[in-house]
Amino acid sequence: MTHSMKLVAGLLLVLVSGLTFLTSGGCSKPSEAATGGISPEKFADGVHAVMMADRTVYARDVVTRLKDQEAPVKPDEYWEKWKEGDTHKMPLPAQMFRMGASLVNDNPDAGFKYSLKSLWPLNPEHKPANEDEIKALKFLSDNPGKTYTDTITDPDGNELFVKYYPDRAVAKACWECHNNHERRDMDAYPEFKKDDVMGAVVVFVPTK
């Protein structure tokens, strides 16, 4: 499968599976010719729009509503205990998002990868991996409404276009969970409120 075909297949994968735009601040923009007419940035924008639409609906219309009701099923960080007999738990929005990312990242035909990152992660997996990611996350935090782009080379020698999108508090369930979490560092974590930038959704797209 050619790279451009993988990009199209990846976009279709996100659209069909129901997985979960702006000014740019950052570095290079790879040419559309290198990706068969679909620029990595346009591709990233498309899959990100689908990701966030699904995540927003899940957080706002499912998780928040259930938390406000006396429903027997509750969103819970430890939802996997259903395997031990406690069947009345369901994943939090960030967990749902991470599970989708894992499926896509393990699919060699997807043609791209994505992840969540934050300067204030409750899950250690969401910590920035290096100084470049810290720089990008600080840029988003200091410049609400903007995105950040970069070009990196992965450990296998592949050049990747990377775009960081602000991950905002879109539903009460999001900021209430973070503000009241037992692992929250009270001295270092901000008190989040609606629309605050809590981290970044990062999309990685090969350029060749």
GROMACS .gro file of C-alpha atoms in nm:
model
  208
    1MET     CA    1   0.000   0.000   0.000
    2THR     CA    2   0.144   0.340  -0.096
    3HIS     CA    3   0.181   0.613   0.162
    4SER     CA    4  -0.100   0.824   0.015
    5MET     CA    5  -0.326   0.520   0.016
    6LYS     CA    6  -0.238   0.463   0.381
    7LEU     CA    7  -0.327   0.823   0.462
    8VAL     CA    8  -0.667   0.785   0.297
    9ALA     CA    9  -0.716   0.446   0.461
   10GLY     CA   10  -0.625   0.596   0.796
   11LEU     CA   11  -0.874   0.879   0.760
   12LEU     CA   12  -1.144   0.638   0.654
   13LEU     CA   13  -1.057   0.416   0.949
   14VAL     CA   14  -1.120   0.700   1.191
   15LEU     CA   15  -1.437   0.811   1.015
   16VAL     CA   16  -1.584   0.464   0.998
   17SER     CA   17  -1.489   0.350   1.346
   18GLY     CA   18  -1.616   0.667   1.507
   19LEU     CA   19  -1.299   0.739   1.699
   20THR     CA   20  -1.249   1.016   1.871
   21PHE     CA   21  -0.864   2.375   1.328
   22LEU     CA   22  -0.679   2.702   1.414
   23THR     CA   23  -0.360   2.899   1.361
   24SER     CA   24  -0.019   2.740   1.370
   25GLY     CA   25   0.287   2.824   1.574
   26GLY     CA   26   0.588   2.613   1.505
   27CYS     CA   27   0.800   2.470   1.236
   28SER     CA   28   0.790   2.325   0.890
   29LYS     CA   29   0.506   2.233   0.655
   30PRO     CA   30   0.579   1.932   0.435
   31SER     CA   31   0.477   1.951   0.070
   32GLU     CA   32   0.151   1.802  -0.053
   33ALA     CA   33   0.341   1.640  -0.340
   34ALA     CA   34   0.516   1.416  -0.088
   35THR     CA   35   0.186   1.270   0.029
   36GLY     CA   36  -0.005   1.218  -0.291
   37GLY     CA   37  -0.206   1.540  -0.277
   38ILE     CA   38  -0.314   1.518   0.086
   39SER     CA   39  -0.086   1.728   0.300
   40PRO     CA   40   0.007   1.577   0.636
   41GLU     CA   41  -0.137   1.885   0.805
   42LYS     CA   42  -0.474   1.859   0.630
   43PHE     CA   43  -0.484   1.490   0.713
   44ALA     CA   44  -0.401   1.560   1.077
   45ASP     CA   45  -0.669   1.830   1.093
   46GLY     CA   46  -0.928   1.590   0.953
   47VAL     CA   47  -0.863   1.301   1.189
   48HIS     CA   48  -0.833   1.538   1.486
   49ALA     CA   49  -1.176   1.688   1.408
   50VAL     CA   50  -1.332   1.342   1.415
   51MET     CA   51  -1.147   1.241   1.733
   52MET     CA   52  -1.257   1.550   1.922
   53ALA     CA   53  -1.617   1.536   1.801
   54ASP     CA   54  -1.653   1.183   1.935
   55ARG     CA   55  -1.467   1.258   2.257
   56THR     CA   56  -1.676   1.570   2.323
   57VAL     CA   57  -2.002   1.384   2.271
   58TYR     CA   58  -1.890   1.100   2.498
   59ALA     CA   59  -1.772   1.336   2.775
   60ARG     CA   60  -2.063   1.580   2.754
   61ASP     CA   61  -2.361   1.364   2.661
   62VAL     CA   62  -2.272   1.031   2.819
   63VAL     CA   63  -2.025   1.065   3.105
   64THR     CA   64  -2.146   1.398   3.249
   65ARG     CA   65  -2.512   1.295   3.225
   66LEU     CA   66  -2.450   0.964   3.399
   67LYS     CA   67  -2.256   1.134   3.678
   68ASP     CA   68  -2.551   1.368   3.736
   69GLN     CA   69  -2.805   1.087   3.749
   70GLU     CA   70  -2.876   0.802   3.984
   71ALA     CA   71  -2.796   0.559   3.704
   72PRO     CA   72  -2.660   0.220   3.815
   73VAL     CA   73  -2.372   0.249   3.566
   74LYS     CA   74  -2.110   0.508   3.652
   75PRO     CA   75  -1.797   0.633   3.474
   76ASP     CA   76  -1.506   0.525   3.689
   77GLU     CA   77  -1.127   0.530   3.655
   78TYR     CA   78  -1.123   0.170   3.775
   79TRP     CA   79  -1.384   0.054   3.524
   80GLU     CA   80  -1.182  -0.258   3.439
   81LYS     CA   81  -1.296  -0.411   3.767
   82TRP     CA   82  -1.597  -0.537   3.571
   83LYS     CA   83  -1.374  -0.834   3.507
   84GLU     CA   84  -1.386  -0.901   3.882
   85GLY     CA   85  -1.765  -0.886   3.894
   86ASP     CA   86  -1.828  -0.511   3.933
   87THR     CA   87  -2.008  -0.456   3.604
   88HIS     CA   88  -2.146  -0.109   3.678
   89LYS     CA   89  -1.844   0.091   3.566
   90MET     CA   90  -1.747   0.246   3.233
   91PRO     CA   91  -1.430   0.419   3.104
   92LEU     CA   92  -1.359   0.788   3.156
   93PRO     CA   93  -1.323   1.005   2.840
   94ALA     CA   94  -0.942   1.008   2.854
   95GLN     CA   95  -0.937   0.630   2.895
   96MET     CA   96  -1.174   0.586   2.601
   97PHE     CA   97  -0.949   0.812   2.393
   98ARG     CA   98  -0.637   0.621   2.493
   99MET     CA   99  -0.794   0.286   2.401
  100GLY     CA  100  -0.879   0.418   2.055
  101ALA     CA  101  -0.525   0.552   2.014
  102SER     CA  102  -0.384   0.214   2.110
  103LEU     CA  103  -0.588   0.036   1.843
  104VAL     CA  104  -0.485   0.285   1.572
  105ASN     CA  105  -0.120   0.293   1.679
  106ASP     CA  106  -0.103  -0.087   1.656
  107ASN     CA  107  -0.261  -0.091   1.308
  108PRO     CA  108   0.014  -0.079   1.041
  109ASP     CA  109  -0.238   0.022   0.774
  110ALA     CA  110  -0.368   0.324   0.965
  111GLY     CA  111  -0.087   0.543   0.832
  112PHE     CA  112  -0.067   0.766   1.140
  113LYS     CA  113  -0.057   0.766   1.520
  114TYR     CA  114  -0.192   0.988   1.794
  115SER     CA  115  -0.171   1.037   2.168
  116LEU     CA  116  -0.262   1.256   2.465
  117LYS     CA  117   0.006   1.463   2.640
  118SER     CA  118  -0.009   1.702   2.936
  119LEU     CA  119   0.215   1.908   3.162
  120TRP     CA  120  -0.019   1.800   3.445
  121PRO     CA  121  -0.097   1.432   3.371
  122LEU     CA  122  -0.290   1.215   3.615
  123ASN     CA  123  -0.170   0.917   3.412
  124PRO     CA  124   0.212   0.894   3.383
  125GLU     CA  125   0.168   0.768   3.023
  126HIS     CA  126   0.061   1.119   2.926
  127LYS     CA  127   0.379   1.291   3.044
  128PRO     CA  128   0.585   1.470   2.775
  129ALA     CA  129   0.858   1.236   2.653
  130ASN     CA  130   1.125   1.498   2.580
  131GLU     CA  131   1.211   1.869   2.574
  132ASP     CA  132   1.044   1.916   2.233
  133GLU     CA  133   0.711   1.795   2.372
  134ILE     CA  134   0.749   2.015   2.681
  135LYS     CA  135   0.814   2.315   2.452
  136ALA     CA  136   0.502   2.236   2.246
  137LEU     CA  137   0.281   2.190   2.554
  138LYS     CA  138   0.403   2.518   2.707
  139PHE     CA  139   0.330   2.695   2.378
  140LEU     CA  140  -0.031   2.569   2.380
  141SER     CA  141  -0.074   2.663   2.745
  142ASP     CA  142   0.066   3.015   2.687
  143ASN     CA  143  -0.123   3.069   2.359
  144PRO     CA  144  -0.483   2.949   2.400
  145GLY     CA  145  -0.653   2.887   2.067
  146LYS     CA  146  -0.336   2.810   1.875
  147THR     CA  147  -0.181   2.485   1.757
  148TYR     CA  148   0.183   2.385   1.731
  149THR     CA  149   0.357   2.197   1.450
  150ASP     CA  150   0.689   2.019   1.432
  151THR     CA  151   0.884   1.770   1.224
  152ILE     CA  152   1.071   1.487   1.394
  153THR     CA  153   1.256   1.169   1.306
  154ASP     CA  154   1.137   0.859   1.491
  155PRO     CA  155   1.370   0.584   1.625
  156ASP     CA  156   1.326   0.390   1.297
  157GLY     CA  157   1.450   0.685   1.090
  158ASN     CA  158   1.107   0.790   0.959
  159GLU     CA  159   1.035   1.161   0.921
  160LEU     CA  160   0.706   1.255   1.085
  161PHE     CA  161   0.492   1.567   1.069
  162VAL     CA  162   0.361   1.635   1.421
  163LYS     CA  163   0.074   1.862   1.514
  164TYR     CA  164  -0.027   1.950   1.870
  165TYR     CA  165  -0.389   2.055   1.930
  166PRO     CA  166  -0.506   2.205   2.259
  167ASP     CA  167  -0.696   1.952   2.470
  168ARG     CA  168  -0.962   2.158   2.643
  169ALA     CA  169  -1.193   2.095   2.935
  170VAL     CA  170  -1.511   2.044   2.734
  171ALA     CA  171  -1.738   1.891   2.998
  172LYS     CA  172  -1.789   1.921   3.372
  173ALA     CA  173  -1.684   1.560   3.415
  174CYS     CA  174  -1.337   1.653   3.283
  175TRP     CA  175  -1.244   1.938   3.518
  176GLU     CA  176  -1.422   1.794   3.820
  177CYS     CA  177  -1.230   1.469   3.787
  178HIS     CA  178  -0.892   1.643   3.751
  179ASN     CA  179  -0.954   1.906   4.021
  180ASN     CA  180  -1.061   1.646   4.278
  181HIS     CA  181  -0.835   1.357   4.188
  182GLU     CA  182  -0.637   1.191   4.466
  183ARG     CA  183  -0.319   1.194   4.255
  184ARG     CA  184  -0.342   1.562   4.174
  185ASP     CA  185  -0.042   1.761   4.296
  186MET     CA  186  -0.217   2.042   4.484
  187ASP     CA  187   0.089   2.267   4.460
  188ALA     CA  188   0.167   2.218   4.092
  189TYR     CA  189  -0.167   2.153   3.923
  190PRO     CA  190  -0.392   2.437   3.806
  191GLU     CA  191  -0.758   2.452   3.907
  192PHE     CA  192  -0.919   2.373   3.573
  193LYS     CA  193  -1.246   2.523   3.452
  194LYS     CA  194  -1.448   2.506   3.130
  195ASP     CA  195  -1.241   2.553   2.810
  196ASP     CA  196  -0.906   2.559   2.990
  197VAL     CA  197  -0.617   2.392   2.803
  198MET     CA  198  -0.546   2.073   3.000
  199GLY     CA  199  -0.293   1.925   2.759
  200ALA     CA  200  -0.263   1.830   2.393
  201VAL     CA  201  -0.387   1.582   2.139
  202VAL     CA  202  -0.083   1.497   1.926
  203VAL     CA  203  -0.111   1.355   1.571
  204PHE     CA  204   0.192   1.198   1.401
  205VAL     CA  205   0.187   1.162   1.019
  206PRO     CA  206   0.471   1.019   0.805
  207THR     CA  207   0.587   1.260   0.535
  208LYS     CA  208   0.742   1.007   0.294
   0.00000   0.00000   0.00000
